[in-house]
Coordinates of C-alpha atoms in Angstrom, one line a residue:
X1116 CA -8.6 36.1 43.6
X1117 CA -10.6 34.6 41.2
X1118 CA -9.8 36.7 38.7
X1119 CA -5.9 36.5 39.4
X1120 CA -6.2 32.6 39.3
X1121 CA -7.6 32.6 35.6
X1122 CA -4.8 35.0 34.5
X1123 CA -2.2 33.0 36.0
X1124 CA -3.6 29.7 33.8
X1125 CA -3.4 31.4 30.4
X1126 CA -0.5 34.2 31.1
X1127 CA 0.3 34.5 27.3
X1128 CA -3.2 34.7 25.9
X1129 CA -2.8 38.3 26.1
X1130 CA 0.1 38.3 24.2
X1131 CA -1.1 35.9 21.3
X1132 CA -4.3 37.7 20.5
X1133 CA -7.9 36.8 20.8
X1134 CA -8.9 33.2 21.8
X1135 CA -11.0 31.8 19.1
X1136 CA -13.0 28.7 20.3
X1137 CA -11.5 25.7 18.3
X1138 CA -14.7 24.0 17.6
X1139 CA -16.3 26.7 16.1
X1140 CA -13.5 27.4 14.0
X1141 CA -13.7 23.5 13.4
X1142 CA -17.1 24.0 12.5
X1143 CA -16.8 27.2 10.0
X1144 CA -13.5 24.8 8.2
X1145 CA -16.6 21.8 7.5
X1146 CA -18.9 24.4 6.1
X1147 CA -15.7 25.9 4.1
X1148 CA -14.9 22.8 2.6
X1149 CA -17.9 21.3 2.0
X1150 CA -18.3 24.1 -0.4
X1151 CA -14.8 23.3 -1.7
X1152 CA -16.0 19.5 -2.2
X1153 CA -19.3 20.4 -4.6
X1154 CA -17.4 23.0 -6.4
X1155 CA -14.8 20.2 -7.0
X1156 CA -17.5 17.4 -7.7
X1157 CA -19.0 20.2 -10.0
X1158 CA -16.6 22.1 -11.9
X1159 CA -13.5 19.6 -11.7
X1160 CA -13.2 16.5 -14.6
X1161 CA -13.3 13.0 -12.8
X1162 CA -9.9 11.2 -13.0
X1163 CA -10.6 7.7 -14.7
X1164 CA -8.2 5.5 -12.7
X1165 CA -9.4 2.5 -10.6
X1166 CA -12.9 3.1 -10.7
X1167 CA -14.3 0.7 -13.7
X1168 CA -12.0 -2.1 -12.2
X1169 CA -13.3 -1.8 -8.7
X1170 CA -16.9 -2.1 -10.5
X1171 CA -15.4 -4.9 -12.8
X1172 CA -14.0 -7.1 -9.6
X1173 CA -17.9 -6.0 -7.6
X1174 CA -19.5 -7.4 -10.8
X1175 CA -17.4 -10.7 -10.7
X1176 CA -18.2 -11.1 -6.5
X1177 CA -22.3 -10.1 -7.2
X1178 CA -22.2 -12.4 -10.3
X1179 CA -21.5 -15.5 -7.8
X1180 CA -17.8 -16.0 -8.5
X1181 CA -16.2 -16.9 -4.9
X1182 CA -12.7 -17.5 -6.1
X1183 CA -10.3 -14.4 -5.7
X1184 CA -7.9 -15.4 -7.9
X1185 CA -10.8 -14.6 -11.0
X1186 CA -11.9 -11.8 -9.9
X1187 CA -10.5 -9.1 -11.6
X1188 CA -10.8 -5.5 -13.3
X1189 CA -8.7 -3.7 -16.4
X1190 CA -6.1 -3.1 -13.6
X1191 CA -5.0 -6.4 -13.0
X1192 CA -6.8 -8.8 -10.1
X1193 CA -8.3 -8.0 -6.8
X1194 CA -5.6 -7.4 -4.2
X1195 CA -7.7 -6.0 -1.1
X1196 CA -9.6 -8.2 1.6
X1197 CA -13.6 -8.7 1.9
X1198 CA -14.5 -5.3 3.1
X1199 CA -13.6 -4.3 -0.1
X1200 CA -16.5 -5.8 -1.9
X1201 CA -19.2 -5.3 0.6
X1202 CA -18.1 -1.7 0.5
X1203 CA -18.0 -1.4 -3.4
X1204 CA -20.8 -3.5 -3.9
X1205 CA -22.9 -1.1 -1.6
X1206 CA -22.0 1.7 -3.3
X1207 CA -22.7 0.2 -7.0
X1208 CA -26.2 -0.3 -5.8
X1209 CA -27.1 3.0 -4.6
X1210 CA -25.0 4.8 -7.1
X1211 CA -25.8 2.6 -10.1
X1212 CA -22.0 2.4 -11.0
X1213 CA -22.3 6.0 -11.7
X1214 CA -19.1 8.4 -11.0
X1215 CA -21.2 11.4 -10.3
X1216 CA -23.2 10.2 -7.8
X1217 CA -20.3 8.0 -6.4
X1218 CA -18.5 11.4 -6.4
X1219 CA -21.1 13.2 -4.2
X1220 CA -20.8 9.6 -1.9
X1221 CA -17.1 10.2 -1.6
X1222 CA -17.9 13.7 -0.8
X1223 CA -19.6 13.1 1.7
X1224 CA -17.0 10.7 2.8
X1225 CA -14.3 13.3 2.9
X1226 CA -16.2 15.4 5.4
X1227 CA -17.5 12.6 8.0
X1228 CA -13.4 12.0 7.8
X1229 CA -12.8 15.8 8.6
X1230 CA -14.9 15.8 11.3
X1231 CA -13.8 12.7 12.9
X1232 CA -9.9 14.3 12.7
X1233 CA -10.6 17.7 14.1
X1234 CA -12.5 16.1 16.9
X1235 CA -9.3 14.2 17.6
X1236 CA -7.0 17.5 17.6
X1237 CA -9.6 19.3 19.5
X1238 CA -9.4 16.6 22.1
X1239 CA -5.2 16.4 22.2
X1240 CA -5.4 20.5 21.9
X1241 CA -2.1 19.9 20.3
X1242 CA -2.1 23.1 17.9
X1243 CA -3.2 26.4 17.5
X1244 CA -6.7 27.0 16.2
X1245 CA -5.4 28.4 12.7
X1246 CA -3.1 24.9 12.4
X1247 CA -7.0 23.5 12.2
X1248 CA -6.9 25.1 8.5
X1249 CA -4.4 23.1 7.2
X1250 CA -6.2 20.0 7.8
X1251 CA -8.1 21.4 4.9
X1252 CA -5.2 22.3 2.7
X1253 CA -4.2 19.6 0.3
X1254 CA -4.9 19.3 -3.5
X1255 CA -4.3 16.2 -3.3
X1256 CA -6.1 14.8 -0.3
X1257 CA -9.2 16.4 -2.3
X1258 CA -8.3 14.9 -5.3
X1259 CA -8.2 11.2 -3.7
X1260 CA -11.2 11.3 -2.4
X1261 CA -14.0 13.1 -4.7
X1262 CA -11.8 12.5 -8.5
X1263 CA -10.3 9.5 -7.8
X1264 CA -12.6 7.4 -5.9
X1265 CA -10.0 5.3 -3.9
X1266 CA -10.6 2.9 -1.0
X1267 CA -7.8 4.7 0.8
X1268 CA -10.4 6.7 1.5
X1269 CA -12.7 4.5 3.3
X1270 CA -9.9 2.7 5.1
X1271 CA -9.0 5.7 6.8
X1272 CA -12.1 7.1 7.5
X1273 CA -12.7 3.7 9.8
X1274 CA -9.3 4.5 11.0
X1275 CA -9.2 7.9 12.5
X1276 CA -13.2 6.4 13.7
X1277 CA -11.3 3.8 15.9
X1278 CA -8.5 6.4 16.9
X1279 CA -11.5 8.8 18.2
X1280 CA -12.9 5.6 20.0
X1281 CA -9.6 5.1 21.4
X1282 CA -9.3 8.6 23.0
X1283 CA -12.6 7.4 25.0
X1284 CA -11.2 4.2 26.1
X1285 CA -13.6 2.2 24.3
X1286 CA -11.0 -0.4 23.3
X1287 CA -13.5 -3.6 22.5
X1288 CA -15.2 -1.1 19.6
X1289 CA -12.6 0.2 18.3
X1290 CA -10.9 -2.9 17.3
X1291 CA -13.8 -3.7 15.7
X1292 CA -13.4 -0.4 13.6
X1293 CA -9.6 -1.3 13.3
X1294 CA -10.2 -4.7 11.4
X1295 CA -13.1 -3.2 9.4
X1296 CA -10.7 -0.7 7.9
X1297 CA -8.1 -3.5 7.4
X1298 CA -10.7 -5.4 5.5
X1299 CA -10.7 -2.7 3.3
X1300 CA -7.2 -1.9 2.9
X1301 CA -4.1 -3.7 4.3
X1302 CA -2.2 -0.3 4.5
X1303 CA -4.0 0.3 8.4
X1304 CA -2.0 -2.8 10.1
X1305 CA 1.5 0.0 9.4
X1306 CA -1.0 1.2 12.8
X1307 CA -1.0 -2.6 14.4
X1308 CA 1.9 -2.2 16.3
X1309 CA 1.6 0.8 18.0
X1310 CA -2.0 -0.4 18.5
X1311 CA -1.1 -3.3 20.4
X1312 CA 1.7 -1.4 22.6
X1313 CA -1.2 0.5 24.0
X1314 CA -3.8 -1.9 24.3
X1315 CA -1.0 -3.6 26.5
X1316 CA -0.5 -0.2 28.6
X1317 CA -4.4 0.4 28.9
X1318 CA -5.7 -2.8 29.5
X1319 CA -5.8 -5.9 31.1
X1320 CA -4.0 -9.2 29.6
X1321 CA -7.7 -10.4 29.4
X1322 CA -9.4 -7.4 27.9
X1323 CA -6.3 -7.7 25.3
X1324 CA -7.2 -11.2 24.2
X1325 CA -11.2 -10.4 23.7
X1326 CA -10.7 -7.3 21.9
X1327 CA -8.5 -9.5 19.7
X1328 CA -10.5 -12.2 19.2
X1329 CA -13.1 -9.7 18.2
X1330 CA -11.3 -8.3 15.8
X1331 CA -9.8 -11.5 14.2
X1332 CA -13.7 -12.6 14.4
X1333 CA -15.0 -10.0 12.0
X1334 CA -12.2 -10.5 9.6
X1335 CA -13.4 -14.4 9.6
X1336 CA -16.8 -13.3 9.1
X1337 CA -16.5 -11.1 6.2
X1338 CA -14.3 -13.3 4.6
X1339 CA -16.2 -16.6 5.3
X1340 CA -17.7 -16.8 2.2
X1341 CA -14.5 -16.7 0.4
X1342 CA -12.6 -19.3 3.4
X1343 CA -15.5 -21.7 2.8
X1344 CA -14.5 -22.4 -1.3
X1345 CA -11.0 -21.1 -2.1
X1346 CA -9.3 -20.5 1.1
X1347 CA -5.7 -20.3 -0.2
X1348 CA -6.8 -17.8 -2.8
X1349 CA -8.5 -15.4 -0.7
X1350 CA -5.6 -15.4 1.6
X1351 CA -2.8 -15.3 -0.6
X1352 CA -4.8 -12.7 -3.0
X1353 CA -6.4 -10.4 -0.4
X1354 CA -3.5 -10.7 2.0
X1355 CA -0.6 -10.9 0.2
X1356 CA 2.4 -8.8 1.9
X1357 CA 5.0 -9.8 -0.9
X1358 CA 3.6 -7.6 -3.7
X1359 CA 5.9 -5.5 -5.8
X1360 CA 5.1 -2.2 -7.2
X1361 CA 5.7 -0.6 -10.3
X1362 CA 8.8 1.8 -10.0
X1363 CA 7.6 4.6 -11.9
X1364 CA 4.4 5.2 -9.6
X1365 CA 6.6 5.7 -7.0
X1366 CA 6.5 8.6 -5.1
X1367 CA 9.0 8.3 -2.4
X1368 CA 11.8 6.4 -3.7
X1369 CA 12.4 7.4 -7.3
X1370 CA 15.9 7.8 -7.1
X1371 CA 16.7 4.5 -6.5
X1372 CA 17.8 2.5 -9.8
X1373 CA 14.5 0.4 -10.7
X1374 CA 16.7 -3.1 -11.0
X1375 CA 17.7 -2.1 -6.8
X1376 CA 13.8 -0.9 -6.3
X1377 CA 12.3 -4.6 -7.1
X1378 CA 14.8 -6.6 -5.8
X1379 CA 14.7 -8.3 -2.5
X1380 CA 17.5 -7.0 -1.2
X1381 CA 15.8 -3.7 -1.3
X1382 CA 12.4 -4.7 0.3
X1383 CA 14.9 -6.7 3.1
X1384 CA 16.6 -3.5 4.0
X1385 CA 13.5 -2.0 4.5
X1386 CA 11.6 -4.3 6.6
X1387 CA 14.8 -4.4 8.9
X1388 CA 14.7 -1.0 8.7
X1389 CA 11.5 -0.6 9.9
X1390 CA 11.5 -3.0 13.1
X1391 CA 14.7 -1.5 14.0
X1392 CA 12.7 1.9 14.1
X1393 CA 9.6 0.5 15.8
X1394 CA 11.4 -1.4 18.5
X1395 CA 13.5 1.9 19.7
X1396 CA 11.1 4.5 19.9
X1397 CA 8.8 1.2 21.2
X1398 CA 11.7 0.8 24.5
X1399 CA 13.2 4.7 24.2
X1400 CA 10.0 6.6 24.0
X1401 CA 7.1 4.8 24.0
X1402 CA 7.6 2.6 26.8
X1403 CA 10.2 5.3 29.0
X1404 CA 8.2 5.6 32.1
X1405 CA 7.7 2.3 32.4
X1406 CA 11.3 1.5 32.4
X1407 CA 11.7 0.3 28.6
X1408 CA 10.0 -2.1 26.1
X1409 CA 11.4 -5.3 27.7
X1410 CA 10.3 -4.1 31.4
X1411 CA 6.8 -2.9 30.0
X1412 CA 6.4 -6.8 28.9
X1413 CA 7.9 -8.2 31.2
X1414 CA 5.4 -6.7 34.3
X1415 CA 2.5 -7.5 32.5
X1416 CA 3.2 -11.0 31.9
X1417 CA 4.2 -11.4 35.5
X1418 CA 0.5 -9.8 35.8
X1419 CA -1.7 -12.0 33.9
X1420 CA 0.5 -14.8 35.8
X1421 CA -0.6 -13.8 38.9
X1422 CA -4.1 -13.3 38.3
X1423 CA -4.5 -16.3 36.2
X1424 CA -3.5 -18.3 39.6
X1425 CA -5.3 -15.9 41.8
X1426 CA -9.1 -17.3 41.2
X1427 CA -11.1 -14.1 42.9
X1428 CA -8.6 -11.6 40.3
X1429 CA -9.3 -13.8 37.3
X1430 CA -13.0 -14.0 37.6
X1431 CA -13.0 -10.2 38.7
X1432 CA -14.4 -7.5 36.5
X1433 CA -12.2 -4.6 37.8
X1434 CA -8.9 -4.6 37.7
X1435 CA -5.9 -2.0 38.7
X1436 CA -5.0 0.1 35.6
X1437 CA -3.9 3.4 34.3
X1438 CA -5.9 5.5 32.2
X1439 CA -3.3 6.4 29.0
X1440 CA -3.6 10.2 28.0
X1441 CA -5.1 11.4 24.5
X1442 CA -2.1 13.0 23.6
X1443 CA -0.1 9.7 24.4
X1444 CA -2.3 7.2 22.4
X1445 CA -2.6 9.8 19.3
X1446 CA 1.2 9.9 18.9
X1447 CA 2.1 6.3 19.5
X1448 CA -0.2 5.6 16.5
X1449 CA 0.8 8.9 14.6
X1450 CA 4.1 8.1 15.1
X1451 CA 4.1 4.2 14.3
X1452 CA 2.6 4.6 11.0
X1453 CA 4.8 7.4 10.3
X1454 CA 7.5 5.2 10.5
X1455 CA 6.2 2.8 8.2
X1456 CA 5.7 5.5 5.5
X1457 CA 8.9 6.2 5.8
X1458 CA 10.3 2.7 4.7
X1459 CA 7.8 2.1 2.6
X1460 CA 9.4 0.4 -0.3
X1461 CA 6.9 2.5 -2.8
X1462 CA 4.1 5.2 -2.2
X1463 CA 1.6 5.9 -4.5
X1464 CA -0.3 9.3 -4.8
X1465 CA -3.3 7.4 -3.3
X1466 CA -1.1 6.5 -0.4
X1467 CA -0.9 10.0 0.7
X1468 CA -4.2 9.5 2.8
X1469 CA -2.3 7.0 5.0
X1470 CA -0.7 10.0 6.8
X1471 CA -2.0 13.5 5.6
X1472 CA -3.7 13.9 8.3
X1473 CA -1.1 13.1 11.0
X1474 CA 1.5 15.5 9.7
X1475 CA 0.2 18.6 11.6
X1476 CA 0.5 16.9 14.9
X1477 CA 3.7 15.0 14.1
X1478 CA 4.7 18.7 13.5
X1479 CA 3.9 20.6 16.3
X1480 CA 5.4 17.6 18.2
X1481 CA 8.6 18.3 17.1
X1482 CA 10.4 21.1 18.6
X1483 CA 10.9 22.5 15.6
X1484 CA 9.6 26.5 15.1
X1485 CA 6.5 27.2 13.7
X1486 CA 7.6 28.6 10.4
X1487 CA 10.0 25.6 9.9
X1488 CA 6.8 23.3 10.4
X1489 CA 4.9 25.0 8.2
X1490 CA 7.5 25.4 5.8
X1491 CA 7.9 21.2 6.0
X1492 CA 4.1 21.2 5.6
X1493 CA 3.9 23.0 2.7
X1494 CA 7.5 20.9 0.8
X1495 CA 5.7 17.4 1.8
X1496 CA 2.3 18.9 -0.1
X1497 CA 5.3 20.1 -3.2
X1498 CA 6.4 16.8 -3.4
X1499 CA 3.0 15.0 -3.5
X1500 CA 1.4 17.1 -6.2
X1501 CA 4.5 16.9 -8.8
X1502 CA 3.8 14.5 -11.7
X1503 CA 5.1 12.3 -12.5
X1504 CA 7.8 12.1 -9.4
X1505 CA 11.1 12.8 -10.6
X1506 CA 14.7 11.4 -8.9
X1507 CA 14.8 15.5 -6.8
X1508 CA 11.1 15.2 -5.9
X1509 CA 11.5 11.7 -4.0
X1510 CA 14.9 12.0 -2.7
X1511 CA 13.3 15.8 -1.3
X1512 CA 10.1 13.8 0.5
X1513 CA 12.9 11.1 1.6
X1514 CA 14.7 14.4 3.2
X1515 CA 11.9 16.0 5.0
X1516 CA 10.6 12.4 6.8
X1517 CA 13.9 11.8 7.7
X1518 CA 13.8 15.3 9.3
X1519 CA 10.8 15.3 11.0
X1520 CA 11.1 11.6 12.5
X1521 CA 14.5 13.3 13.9
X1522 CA 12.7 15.7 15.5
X1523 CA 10.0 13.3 16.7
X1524 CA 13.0 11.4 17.9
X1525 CA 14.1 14.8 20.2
X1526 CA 11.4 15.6 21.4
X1527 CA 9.9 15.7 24.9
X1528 CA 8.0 12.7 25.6
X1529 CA 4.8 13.1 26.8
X1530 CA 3.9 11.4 29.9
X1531 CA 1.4 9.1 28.8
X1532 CA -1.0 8.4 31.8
X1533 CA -3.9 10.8 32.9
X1534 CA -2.4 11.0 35.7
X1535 CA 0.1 9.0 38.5
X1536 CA -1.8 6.8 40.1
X1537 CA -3.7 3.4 39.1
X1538 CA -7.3 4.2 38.7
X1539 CA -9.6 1.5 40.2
X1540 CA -12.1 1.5 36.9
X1541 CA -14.0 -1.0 35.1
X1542 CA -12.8 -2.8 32.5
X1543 CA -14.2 -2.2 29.4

């Protein structure tokens, strides 16, 4: 009987070939690629881009200067929060200002990352273990990390840190992982909302508020010595959501005239754009078996209501809640700041780390067939590597997001507890 049970669990893995363990073919892809990453740091010139200004705005912060609006590199002024400079400044001093040795840093970097994301598609077991490889695929994804230097790169390796943390339940922690990577990069809040929609499924009203304050906390903190002598310019520099990019870098919306790219009526379309697109698949798919966006809210205010005037709930440690699924919190946040690359006004080669990494399991989410996901795969990889973009290479990207939110948009939701019924747990 034994034996009849096991074949009934897996009744195609006859059919589809010998079972390869996923973490050991996870395992031979990091020893792949880290031999990838020294032949690249090796044999492949260094790309002078940003580099000498991130040194340039580190020397300005270690030479005493407080004021944002000074510091400043051959690029143009400092645009990116604290983290930034701590980060930099750390790697200046054990790197010298060096590129090499910054290269074998980054390199480093690039594989920490890799291991962080195939743990979190070994723990969804959302595609086959060949799909695995193509986490490893991208010229360009290489190419930002150890030849360019970016800190894209250390935004999102902090981001897919507090993903894996989420997949655990350990909320408090990774919120303080979320607003590290946002002090490094603004480009991880696109993640915010979807991160707060779950944080409202899996925890209490007063877990929400103290891994909050947490978070809010460290941004204070690294930015204090900044807040504590030119407030408005740190805020308005590091944080400033209004900025407009330069047309020609743009990857993803090179067809548009340049006078309709930089105008506000552009940006305005956008933003509306990208509620709109948040707040349906927030009440259609996010929120659909609780009843919708409005009833999700709606029964956890009535919640914290009735245990702020219930004095034994409120001072209680445990509380009634359901444990969210892997596969549910992965492609809220997948899917939520996949949205906001698709209405991104402008997307710079860099910005290809913001979502790289999430394409394979957007992918298999769709019900698309295999070779049409791969075949998307490989045209979204096209468009990223052609230089400079041209009016048919964006308007092409432009085509296949379009198509593969659609087919995020058709497919099955997932259910998104563990399983049916409240689990009396701990709160975190």
């Amino acid at each position: 009987m034994a034996g009849v049970k096991s074949v009934g669990k897996k009744p195609c893995a006859a059919l589809s070939g010998p079972r390869i363990s996923k973490p050991l073919f996870a395992s031979a892809l990091l020893i792949l690629d880290s031999i990838l990453v020294s032949l690249i740091i090796c044999y492949v010139p260094y790309t002078k881009i940003d580099w000498d200004a991130y040194m340039s705005q580190v020397d300005g912060f270690l030479g005493g200067e407080r004021d944002y609006t000074k510091l400043k590199g051959d690029t143009g002024p400092l645009v990116y929060p604290a983290g930034f400079l701590y980060i930099y400044s750390a790697i200046k001093f054990i790197t010298g200002g060096q590129v090499f040795p910054a290269q074998i840093l980054f390199g480093i970097l690039y594989i920490v990352n890799l291991g962080v994301v195939l743990l979190i598609y070994i723990k969804n077991d959302m595609l086959p273990w060949w799909g695995l490889g193509l986490l490893c695929l991208s010229k360009r994804i290489h190419s930002i990390f150890m030849l360019r230097l970016f800190n894209d790169s250390f935004a999102m390796t902090l981001l897919h840190c507090s993903l894996a943390l989420l997949l655990y339940q350990k909320w408090h922690l990774a919120l303080i992982i979320f607003s590290g990577a946002v002090s490094i990069k603004m480009n991880v809040l696109l993640y915010a909302p979807s991160l707060f929609l779950l944080m409202l499924k899996g925890m209490t009203i007063e877990g929400v508020f103290s891994a909050l304050l947490g978070a809010a906390s460290l941004q204070i903190l690294l930015g204090l010595p900044f807040l504590l002598t030119y407030p408005i310019g740190y805020i308005s520099r590091a944080f400033n959501l209004g900025r407009i990019f330069i047309h020609f870098w743009s990857v993803n919306f090179k067809f548009v005239p340049e006078e309709f790219f930089v105008s506000k009526e552009f940006a305005g379309v956008l933003l509306l754009l990208h509620l709109t697109l948040l707040g349906v698949f927030a009440h259609h798919r996010w929120s659909l078996h609780e009843g919708g966006l409005f009833h999700l809210l709606h029964s956890r205010l009535s919640n914290a209501v009735s245990r702020l005037f219930s004095i034994r709930q409120f001072l209680s440690c445990e509380s009634r809640y359901k444990t969210l699924s892997r596969e549910h919190i992965t492609t809220v946040m997948f899917v939520g700041n996949f949205i906001g690359i698709v209405c991104a006004r402008s997307l710079h080669y860099q910005f290809y780390s913001w979502y790289f990494y999430s394409l394979p399991f957007l992918l298999w989410k769709t019900p698309f067939p295999t070779s049409l996901r791969l075949v998307l795969f490989a045209a979204v990889e096209l468009c990223w590597n052609i230089f400079p973009s041209n009016f048919y290479s964006s308007l092409l990207l432009l085509c296949i997001h379009l198509s593969i939110l659609w087919g995020l948009w058709i497919a099955p939701c997932e259910y998104p507890y563990v399983d049916g019924k409240p689990s009396q747990t701990k709160q975190e």
